[in-house]
PDB file of C-alpha atoms in Angstrom:
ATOM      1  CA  UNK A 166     162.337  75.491-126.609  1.00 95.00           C
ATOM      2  CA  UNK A 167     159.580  75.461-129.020  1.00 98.00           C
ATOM      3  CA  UNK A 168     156.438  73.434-129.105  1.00 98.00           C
ATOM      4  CA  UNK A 169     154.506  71.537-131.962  1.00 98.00           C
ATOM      5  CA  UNK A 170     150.299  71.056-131.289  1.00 98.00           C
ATOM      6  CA  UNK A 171     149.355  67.750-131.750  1.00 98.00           C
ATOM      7  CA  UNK A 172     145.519  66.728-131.162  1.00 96.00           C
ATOM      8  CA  UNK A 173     145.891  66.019-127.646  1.00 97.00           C
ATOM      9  CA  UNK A 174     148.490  68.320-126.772  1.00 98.00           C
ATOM     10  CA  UNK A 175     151.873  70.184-127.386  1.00 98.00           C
ATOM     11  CA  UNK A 176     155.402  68.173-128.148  1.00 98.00           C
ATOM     12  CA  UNK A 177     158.426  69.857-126.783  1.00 98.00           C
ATOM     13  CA  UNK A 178     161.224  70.502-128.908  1.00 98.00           C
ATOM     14  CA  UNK A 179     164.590  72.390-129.729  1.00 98.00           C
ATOM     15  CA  UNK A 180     165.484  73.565-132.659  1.00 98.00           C
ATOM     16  CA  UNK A 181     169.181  73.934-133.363  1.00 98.00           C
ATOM     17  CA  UNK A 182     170.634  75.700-136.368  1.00 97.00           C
ATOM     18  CA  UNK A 183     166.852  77.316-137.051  1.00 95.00           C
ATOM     19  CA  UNK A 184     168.251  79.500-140.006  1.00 94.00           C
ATOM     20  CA  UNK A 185     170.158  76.808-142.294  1.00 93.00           C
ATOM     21  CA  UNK A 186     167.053  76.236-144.194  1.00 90.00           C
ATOM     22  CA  UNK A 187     169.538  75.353-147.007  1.00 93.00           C
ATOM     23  CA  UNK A 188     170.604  72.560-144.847  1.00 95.00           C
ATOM     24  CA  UNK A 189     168.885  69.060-144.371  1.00 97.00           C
ATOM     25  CA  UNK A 190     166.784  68.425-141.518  1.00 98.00           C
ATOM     26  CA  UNK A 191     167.516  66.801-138.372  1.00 98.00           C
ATOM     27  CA  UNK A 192     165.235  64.784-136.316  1.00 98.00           C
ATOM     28  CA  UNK A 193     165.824  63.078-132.544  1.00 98.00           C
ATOM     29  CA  UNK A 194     163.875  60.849-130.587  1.00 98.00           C
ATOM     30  CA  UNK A 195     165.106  60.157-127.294  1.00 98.00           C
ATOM     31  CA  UNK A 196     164.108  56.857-125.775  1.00 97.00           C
ATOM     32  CA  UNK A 197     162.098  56.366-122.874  1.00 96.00           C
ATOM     33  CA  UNK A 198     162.501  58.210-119.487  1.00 94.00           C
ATOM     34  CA  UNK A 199     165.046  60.256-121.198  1.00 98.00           C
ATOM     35  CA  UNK A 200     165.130  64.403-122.080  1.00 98.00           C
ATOM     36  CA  UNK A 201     165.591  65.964-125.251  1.00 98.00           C
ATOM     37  CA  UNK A 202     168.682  67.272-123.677  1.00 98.00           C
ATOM     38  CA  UNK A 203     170.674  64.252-124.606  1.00 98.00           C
ATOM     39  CA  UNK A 204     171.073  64.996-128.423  1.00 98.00           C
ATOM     40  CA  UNK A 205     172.804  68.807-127.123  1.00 98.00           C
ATOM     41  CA  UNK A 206     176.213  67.771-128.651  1.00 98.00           C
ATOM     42  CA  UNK A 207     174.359  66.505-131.594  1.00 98.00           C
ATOM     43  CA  UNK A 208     172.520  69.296-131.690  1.00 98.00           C
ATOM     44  CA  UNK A 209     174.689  72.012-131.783  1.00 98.00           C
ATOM     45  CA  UNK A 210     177.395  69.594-133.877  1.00 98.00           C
ATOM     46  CA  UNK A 211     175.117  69.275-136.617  1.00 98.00           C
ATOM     47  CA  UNK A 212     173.802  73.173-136.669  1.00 98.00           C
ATOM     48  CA  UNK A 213     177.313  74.424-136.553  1.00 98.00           C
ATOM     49  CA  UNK A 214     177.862  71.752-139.833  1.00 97.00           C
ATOM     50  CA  UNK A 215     174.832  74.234-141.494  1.00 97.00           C
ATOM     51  CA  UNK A 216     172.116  71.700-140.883  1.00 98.00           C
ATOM     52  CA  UNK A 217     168.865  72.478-139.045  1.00 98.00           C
ATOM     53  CA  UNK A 218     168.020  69.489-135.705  1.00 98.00           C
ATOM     54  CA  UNK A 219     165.263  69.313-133.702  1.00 98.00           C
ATOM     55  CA  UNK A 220     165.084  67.175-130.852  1.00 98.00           C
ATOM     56  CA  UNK A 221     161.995  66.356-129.222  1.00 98.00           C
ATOM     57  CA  UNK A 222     160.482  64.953-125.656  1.00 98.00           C
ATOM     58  CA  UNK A 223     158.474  61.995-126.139  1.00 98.00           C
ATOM     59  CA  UNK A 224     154.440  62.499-125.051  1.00 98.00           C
ATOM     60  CA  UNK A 225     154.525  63.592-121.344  1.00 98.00           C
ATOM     61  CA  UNK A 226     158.568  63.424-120.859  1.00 98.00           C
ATOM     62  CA  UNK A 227     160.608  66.851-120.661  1.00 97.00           C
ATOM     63  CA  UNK A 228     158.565  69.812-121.459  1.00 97.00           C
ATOM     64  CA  UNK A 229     156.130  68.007-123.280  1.00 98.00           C
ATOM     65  CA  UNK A 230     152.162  68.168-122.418  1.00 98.00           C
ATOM     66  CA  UNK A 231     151.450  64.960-120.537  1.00 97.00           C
ATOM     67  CA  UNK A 232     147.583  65.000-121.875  1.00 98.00           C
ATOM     68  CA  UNK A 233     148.144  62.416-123.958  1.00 98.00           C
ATOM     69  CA  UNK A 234     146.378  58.426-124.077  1.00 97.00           C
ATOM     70  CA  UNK A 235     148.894  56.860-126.337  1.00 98.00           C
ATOM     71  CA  UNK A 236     152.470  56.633-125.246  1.00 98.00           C
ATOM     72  CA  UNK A 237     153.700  54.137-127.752  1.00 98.00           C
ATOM     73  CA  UNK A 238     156.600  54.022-130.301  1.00 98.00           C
ATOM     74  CA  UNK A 239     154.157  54.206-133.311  1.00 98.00           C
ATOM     75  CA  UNK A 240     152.877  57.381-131.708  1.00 98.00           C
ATOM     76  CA  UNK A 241     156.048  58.896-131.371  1.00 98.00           C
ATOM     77  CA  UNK A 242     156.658  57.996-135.054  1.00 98.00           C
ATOM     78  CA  UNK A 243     153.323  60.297-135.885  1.00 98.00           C
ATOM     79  CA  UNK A 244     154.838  63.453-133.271  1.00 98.00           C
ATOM     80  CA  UNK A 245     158.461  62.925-135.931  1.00 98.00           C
ATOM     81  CA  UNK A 246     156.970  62.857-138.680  1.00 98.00           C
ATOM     82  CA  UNK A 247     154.391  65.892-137.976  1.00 98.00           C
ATOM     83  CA  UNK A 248     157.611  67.373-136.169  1.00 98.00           C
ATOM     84  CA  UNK A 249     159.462  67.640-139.687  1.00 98.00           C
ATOM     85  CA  UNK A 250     156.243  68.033-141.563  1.00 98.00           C
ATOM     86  CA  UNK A 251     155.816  71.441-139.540  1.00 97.00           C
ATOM     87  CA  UNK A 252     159.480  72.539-140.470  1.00 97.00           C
ATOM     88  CA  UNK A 253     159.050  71.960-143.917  1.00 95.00           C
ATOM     89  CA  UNK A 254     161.485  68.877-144.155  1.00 91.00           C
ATOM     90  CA  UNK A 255     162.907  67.168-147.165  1.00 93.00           C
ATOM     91  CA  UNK A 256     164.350  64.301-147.516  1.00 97.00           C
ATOM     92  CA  UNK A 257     164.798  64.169-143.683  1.00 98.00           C
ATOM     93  CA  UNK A 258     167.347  62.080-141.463  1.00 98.00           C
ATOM     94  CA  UNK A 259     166.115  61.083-138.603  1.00 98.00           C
ATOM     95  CA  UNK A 260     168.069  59.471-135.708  1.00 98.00           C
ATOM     96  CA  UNK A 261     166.153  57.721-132.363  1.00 98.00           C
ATOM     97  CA  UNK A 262     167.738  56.432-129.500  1.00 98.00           C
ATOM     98  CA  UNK A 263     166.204  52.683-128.025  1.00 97.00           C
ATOM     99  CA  UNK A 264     162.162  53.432-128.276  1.00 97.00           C
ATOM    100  CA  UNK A 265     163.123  55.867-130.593  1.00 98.00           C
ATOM    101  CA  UNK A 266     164.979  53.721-132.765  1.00 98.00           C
ATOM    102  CA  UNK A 267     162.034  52.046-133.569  1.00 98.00           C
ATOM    103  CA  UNK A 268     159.892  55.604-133.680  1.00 98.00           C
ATOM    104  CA  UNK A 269     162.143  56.943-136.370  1.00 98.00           C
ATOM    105  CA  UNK A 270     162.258  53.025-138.221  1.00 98.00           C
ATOM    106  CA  UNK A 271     158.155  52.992-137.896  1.00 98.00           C
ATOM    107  CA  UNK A 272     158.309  56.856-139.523  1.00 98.00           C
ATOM    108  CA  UNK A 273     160.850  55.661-142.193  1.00 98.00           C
ATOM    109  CA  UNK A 274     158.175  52.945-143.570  1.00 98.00           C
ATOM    110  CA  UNK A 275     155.367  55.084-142.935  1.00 97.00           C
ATOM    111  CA  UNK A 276     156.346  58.143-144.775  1.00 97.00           C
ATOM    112  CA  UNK A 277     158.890  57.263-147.533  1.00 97.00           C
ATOM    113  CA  UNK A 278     158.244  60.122-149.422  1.00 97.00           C
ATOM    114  CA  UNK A 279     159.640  62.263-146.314  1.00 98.00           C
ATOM    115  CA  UNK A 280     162.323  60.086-144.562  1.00 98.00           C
ATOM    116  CA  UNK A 281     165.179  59.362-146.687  1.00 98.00           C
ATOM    117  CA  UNK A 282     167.752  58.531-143.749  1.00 98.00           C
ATOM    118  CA  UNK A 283     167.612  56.669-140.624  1.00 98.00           C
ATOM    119  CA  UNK A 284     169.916  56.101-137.834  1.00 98.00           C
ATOM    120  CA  UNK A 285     168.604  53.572-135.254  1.00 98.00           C
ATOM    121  CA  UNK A 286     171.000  53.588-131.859  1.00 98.00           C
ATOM    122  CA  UNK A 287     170.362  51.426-129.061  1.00 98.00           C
ATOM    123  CA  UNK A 288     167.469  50.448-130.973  1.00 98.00           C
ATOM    124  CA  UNK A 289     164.458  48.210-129.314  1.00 96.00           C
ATOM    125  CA  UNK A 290     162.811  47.093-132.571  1.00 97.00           C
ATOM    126  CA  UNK A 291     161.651  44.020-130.766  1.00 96.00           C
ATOM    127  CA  UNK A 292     160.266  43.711-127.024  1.00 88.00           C
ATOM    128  CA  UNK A 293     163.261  42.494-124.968  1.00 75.00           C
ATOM    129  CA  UNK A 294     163.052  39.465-122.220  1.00 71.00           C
ATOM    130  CA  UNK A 295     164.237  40.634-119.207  1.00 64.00           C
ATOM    131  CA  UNK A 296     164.579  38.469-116.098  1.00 62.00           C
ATOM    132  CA  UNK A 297     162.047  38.108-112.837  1.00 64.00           C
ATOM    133  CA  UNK A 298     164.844  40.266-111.003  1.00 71.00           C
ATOM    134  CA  UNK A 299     164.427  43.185-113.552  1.00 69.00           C
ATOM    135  CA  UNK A 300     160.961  42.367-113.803  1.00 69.00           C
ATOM    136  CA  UNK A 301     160.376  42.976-110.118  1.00 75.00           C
ATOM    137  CA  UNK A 302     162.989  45.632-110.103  1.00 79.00           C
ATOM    138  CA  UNK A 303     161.270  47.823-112.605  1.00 79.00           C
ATOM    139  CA  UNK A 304     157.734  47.566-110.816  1.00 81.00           C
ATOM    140  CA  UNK A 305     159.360  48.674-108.106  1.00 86.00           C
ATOM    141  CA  UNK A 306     160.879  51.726-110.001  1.00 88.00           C
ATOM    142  CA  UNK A 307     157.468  52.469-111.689  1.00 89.00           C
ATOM    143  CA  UNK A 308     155.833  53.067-107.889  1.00 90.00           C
ATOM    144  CA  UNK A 309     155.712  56.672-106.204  1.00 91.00           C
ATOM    145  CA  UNK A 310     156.912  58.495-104.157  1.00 93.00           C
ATOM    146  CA  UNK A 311     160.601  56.308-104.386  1.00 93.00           C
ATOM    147  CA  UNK A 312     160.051  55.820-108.324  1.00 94.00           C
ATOM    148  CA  UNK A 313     161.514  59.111-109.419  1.00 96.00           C
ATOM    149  CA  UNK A 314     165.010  58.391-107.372  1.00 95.00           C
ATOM    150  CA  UNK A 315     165.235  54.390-108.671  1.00 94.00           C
ATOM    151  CA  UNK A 316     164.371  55.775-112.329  1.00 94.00           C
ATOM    152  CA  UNK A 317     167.073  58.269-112.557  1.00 97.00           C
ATOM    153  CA  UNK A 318     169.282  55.971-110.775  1.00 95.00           C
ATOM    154  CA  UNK A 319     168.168  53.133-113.452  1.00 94.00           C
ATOM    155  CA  UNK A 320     168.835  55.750-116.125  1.00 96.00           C
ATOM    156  CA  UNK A 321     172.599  56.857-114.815  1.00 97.00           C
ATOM    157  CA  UNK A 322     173.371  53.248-115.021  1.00 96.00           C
ATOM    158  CA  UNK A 323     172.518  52.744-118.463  1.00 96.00           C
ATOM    159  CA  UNK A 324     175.537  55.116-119.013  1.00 98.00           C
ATOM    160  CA  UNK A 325     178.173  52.510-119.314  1.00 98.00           C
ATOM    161  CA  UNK A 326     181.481  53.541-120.525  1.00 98.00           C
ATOM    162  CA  UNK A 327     181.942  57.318-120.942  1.00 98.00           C
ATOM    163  CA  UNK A 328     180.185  59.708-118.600  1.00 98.00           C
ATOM    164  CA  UNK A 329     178.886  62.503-120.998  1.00 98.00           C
ATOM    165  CA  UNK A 330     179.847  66.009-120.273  1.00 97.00           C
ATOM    166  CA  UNK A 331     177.352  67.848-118.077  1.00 98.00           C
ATOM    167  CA  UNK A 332     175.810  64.344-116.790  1.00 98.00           C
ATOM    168  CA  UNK A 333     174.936  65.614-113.686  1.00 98.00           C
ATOM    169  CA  UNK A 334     172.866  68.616-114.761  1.00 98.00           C
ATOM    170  CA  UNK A 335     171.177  65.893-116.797  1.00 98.00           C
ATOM    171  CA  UNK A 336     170.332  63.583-114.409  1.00 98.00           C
ATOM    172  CA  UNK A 337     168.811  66.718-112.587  1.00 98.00           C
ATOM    173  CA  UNK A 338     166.590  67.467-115.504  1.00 98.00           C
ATOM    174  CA  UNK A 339     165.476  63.689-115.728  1.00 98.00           C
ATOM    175  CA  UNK A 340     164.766  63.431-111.671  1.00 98.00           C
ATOM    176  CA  UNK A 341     162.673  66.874-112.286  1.00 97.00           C
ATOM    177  CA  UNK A 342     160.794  65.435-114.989  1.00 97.00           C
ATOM    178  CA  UNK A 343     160.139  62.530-112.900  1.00 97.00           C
ATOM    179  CA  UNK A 344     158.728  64.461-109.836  1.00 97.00           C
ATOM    180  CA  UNK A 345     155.335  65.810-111.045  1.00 96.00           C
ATOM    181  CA  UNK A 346     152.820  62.953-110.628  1.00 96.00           C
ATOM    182  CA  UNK A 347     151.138  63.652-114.019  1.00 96.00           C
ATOM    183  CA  UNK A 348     154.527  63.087-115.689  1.00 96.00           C
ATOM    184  CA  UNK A 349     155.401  60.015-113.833  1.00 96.00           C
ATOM    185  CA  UNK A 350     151.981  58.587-115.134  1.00 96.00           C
ATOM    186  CA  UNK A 351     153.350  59.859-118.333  1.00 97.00           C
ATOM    187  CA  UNK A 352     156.353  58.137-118.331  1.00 95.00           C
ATOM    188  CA  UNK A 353     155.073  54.626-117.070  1.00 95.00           C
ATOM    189  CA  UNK A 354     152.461  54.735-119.501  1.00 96.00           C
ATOM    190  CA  UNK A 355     155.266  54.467-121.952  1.00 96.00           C
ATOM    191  CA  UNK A 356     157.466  51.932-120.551  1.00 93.00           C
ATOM    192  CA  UNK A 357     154.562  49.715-120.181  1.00 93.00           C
ATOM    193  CA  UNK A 358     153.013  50.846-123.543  1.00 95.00           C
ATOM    194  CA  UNK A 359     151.817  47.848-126.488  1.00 94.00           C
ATOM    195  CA  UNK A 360     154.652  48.918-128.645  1.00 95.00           C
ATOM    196  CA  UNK A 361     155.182  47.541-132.126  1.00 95.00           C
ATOM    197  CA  UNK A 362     157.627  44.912-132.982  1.00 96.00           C
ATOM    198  CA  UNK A 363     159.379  45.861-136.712  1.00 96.00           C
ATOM    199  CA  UNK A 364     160.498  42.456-137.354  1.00 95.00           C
ATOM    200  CA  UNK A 365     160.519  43.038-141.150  1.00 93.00           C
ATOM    201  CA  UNK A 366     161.013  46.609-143.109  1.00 88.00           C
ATOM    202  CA  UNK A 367     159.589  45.694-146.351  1.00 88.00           C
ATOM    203  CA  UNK A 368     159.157  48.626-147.905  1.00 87.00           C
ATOM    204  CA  UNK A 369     162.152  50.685-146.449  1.00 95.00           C
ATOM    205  CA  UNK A 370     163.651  53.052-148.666  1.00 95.00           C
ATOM    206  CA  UNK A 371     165.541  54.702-146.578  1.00 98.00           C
ATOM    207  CA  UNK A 372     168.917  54.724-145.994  1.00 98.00           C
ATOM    208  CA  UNK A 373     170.229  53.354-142.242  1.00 98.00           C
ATOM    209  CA  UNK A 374     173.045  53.331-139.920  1.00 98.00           C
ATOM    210  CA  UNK A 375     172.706  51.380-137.091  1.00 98.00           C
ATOM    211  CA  UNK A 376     174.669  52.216-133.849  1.00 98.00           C
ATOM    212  CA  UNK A 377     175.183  50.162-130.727  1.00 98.00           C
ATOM    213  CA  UNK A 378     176.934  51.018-127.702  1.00 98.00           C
ATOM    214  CA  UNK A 379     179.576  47.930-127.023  1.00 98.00           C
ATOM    215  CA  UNK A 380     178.675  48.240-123.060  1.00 98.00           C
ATOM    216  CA  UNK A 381     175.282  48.701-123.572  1.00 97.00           C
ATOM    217  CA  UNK A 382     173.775  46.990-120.795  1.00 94.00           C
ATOM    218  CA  UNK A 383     170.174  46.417-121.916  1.00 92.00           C
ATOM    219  CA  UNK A 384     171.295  43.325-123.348  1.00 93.00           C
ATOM    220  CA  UNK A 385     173.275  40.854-123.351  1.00 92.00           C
ATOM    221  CA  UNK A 386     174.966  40.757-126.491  1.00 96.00           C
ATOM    222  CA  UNK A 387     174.859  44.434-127.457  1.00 97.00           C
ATOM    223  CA  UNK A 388     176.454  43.436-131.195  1.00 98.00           C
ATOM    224  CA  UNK A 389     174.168  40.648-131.880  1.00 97.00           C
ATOM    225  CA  UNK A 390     171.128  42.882-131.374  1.00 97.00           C
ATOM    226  CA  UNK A 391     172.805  45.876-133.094  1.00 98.00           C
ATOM    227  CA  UNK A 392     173.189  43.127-135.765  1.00 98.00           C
ATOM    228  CA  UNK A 393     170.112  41.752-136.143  1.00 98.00           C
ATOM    229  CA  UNK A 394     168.726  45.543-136.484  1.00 98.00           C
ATOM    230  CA  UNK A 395     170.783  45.894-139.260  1.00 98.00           C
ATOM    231  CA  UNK A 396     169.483  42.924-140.809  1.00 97.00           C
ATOM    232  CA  UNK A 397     165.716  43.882-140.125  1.00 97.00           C
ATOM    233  CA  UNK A 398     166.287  47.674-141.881  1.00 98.00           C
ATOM    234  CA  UNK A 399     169.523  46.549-144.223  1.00 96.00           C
ATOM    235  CA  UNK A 400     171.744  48.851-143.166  1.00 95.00           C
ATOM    236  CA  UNK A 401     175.451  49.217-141.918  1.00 97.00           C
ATOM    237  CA  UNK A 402     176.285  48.618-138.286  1.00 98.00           C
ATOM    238  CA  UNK A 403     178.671  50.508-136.329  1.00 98.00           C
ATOM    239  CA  UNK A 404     179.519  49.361-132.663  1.00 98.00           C
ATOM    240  CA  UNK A 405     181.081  52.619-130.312  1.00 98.00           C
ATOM    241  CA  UNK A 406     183.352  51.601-127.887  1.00 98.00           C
ATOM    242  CA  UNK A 407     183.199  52.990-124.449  1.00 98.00           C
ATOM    243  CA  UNK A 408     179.535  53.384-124.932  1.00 98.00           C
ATOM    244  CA  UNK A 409     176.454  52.074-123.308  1.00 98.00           C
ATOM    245  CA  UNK A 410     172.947  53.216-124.195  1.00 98.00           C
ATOM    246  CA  UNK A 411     173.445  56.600-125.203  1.00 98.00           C
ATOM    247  CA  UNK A 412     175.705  57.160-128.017  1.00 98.00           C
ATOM    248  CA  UNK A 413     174.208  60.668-128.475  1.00 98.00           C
ATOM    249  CA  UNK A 414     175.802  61.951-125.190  1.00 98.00           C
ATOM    250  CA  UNK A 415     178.369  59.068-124.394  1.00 98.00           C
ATOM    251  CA  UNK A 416     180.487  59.343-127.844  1.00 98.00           C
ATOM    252  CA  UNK A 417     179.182  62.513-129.648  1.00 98.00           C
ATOM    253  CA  UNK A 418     182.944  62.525-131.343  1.00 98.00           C
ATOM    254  CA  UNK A 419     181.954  59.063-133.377  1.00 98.00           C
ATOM    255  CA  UNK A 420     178.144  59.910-133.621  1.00 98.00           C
ATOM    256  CA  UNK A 421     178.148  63.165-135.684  1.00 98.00           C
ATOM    257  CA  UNK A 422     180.688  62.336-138.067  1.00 98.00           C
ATOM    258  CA  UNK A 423     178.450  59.172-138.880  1.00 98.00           C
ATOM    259  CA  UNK A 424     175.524  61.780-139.059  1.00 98.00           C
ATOM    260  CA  UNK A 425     177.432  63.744-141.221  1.00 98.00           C
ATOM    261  CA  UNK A 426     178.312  61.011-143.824  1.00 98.00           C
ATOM    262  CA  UNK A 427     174.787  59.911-144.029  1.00 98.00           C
ATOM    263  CA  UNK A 428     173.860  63.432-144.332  1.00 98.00           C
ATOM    264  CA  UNK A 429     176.230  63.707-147.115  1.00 98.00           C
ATOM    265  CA  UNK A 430     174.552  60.181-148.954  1.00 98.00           C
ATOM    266  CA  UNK A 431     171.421  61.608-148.870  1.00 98.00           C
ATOM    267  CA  UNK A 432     172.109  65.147-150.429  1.00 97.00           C
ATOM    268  CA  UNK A 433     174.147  62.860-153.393  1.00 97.00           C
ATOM    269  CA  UNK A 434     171.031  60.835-153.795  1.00 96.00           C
ATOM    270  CA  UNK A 435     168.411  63.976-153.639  1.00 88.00           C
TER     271      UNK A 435
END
């Protein structure tokens, strides 16, 4: 674990691969309530492939300081792009899982001159409707001392399809995460954060696989949003099977190779 300094405190990250400086750079964003320990097959995948990945906690998740005032997803877009500014990135891919898909998207527009591939996976580019039963549900998840529990229980669910190898000793790191009451601020800060809407990626140069779990149960029709998102940033869409809302850790064995193919378009175009 290594940590980046930011003006309000440190991000957490892991760097895999840290001496294939000849390789391209790797950046993760987990999603909300989730640890950095998700992208680990991705992780070591890529490095072993001779690229270099770091995968970060969002602001006051995992390891990360929770000292921050801004939990959004354009905030986490400032923490990537600092993240592979600090490892001396170019032409970076960088790959974000549901807030994160819209961190890394936000980053790709922002910084054009840095991010030349995007993969967006479970992506919330736009603020989802949920009904009054998940509406009451999650206030009642977002309350101490029973929130912790109903989050990681909330966040096993979202695992539809494949259970990931070493799920349990994930879970454990999330419901650890969870306990501290500075961290559980943290983390419903962010889930109740005024994040951006990317409706329209004017602008985007980057190039962008989009990746959607087929049992991903954050919506209702996980193909029509993964297809919409591939409208918005004009880029190809891959649905996993077997998956939910974690392709990282549910189907690592279709994620990497699409990594490494985009990898592989972006070296060609450099």
């Amino acid at each position: 674990m290594r940590h980046l300094t930011r003006p309000q405190g440190r991000i957490a990250y892991d760097l895999y691969g840290a001496d294939h400086t000849d390789g391209t750079l790797v950046v993760c964003v987990p999603g909300m309530f989730d640890h950095r320990a998700s992208f680990r097959f991705v992780g070591e995948a890529l490095a072993a492939a001779g690229h270099r990945v770091a995968v970060m906690d969002l602001r006051g998740h995992g390891d990360s300081d929770a000292t921050f005032d801004d939990h959004t997803n354009r905030a986490a877009a400032t923490d990537a792009i600092a993240l592979a500014e600090e490892l001396g990135g170019r032409d970076v891919v960088m790959v974000g899982t549901s807030m994160g898909g819209a961190a890394v998207t936000i980053a790709a527009l922002e910084r054009p001159d840095l991010v030349a591939g995007i993969v967006p996976m479970a992506a919330f580019l736009r603020a989802g409707k949920p009904n009054l039963f998940m509406r009451a549900a999650l206030r009642l998840m977002l309350l101490r001392p029973w929130g912790p529990r109903l989050l990681t229980g909330f966040y096993d669910g979202l695992h539809k399809g494949r259970t990931p190898q070493g799920h349990r000793e994930q879970l454990d790191r999330v419901l650890a995460m969870l306990r501290p009451a500075d961290r559980f601020r943290a983390v419903r800060d962010t889930v109740n954060a005024p994040n951006e809407e990317v409706l329209a990626a004017e602008g985007l140069r980057a190039r962008a696989v989009v990746v959607g779990g087929e049992l991903d149960p954050d919506w209702k029709d996980p193909a029509a949003e993964a297809a919409w998102v591939g409208s918005v940033v004009g880029g190809r869409v891959v649905m996993l099977p077997e998956c939910g809302h974690y392709p990282q850790s549910q189907r690592p064995d279709l994620v990497v190779p699409l990594l490494e193919e985009l990898i592989a378009q972006v070296r060609a175009d450099a």
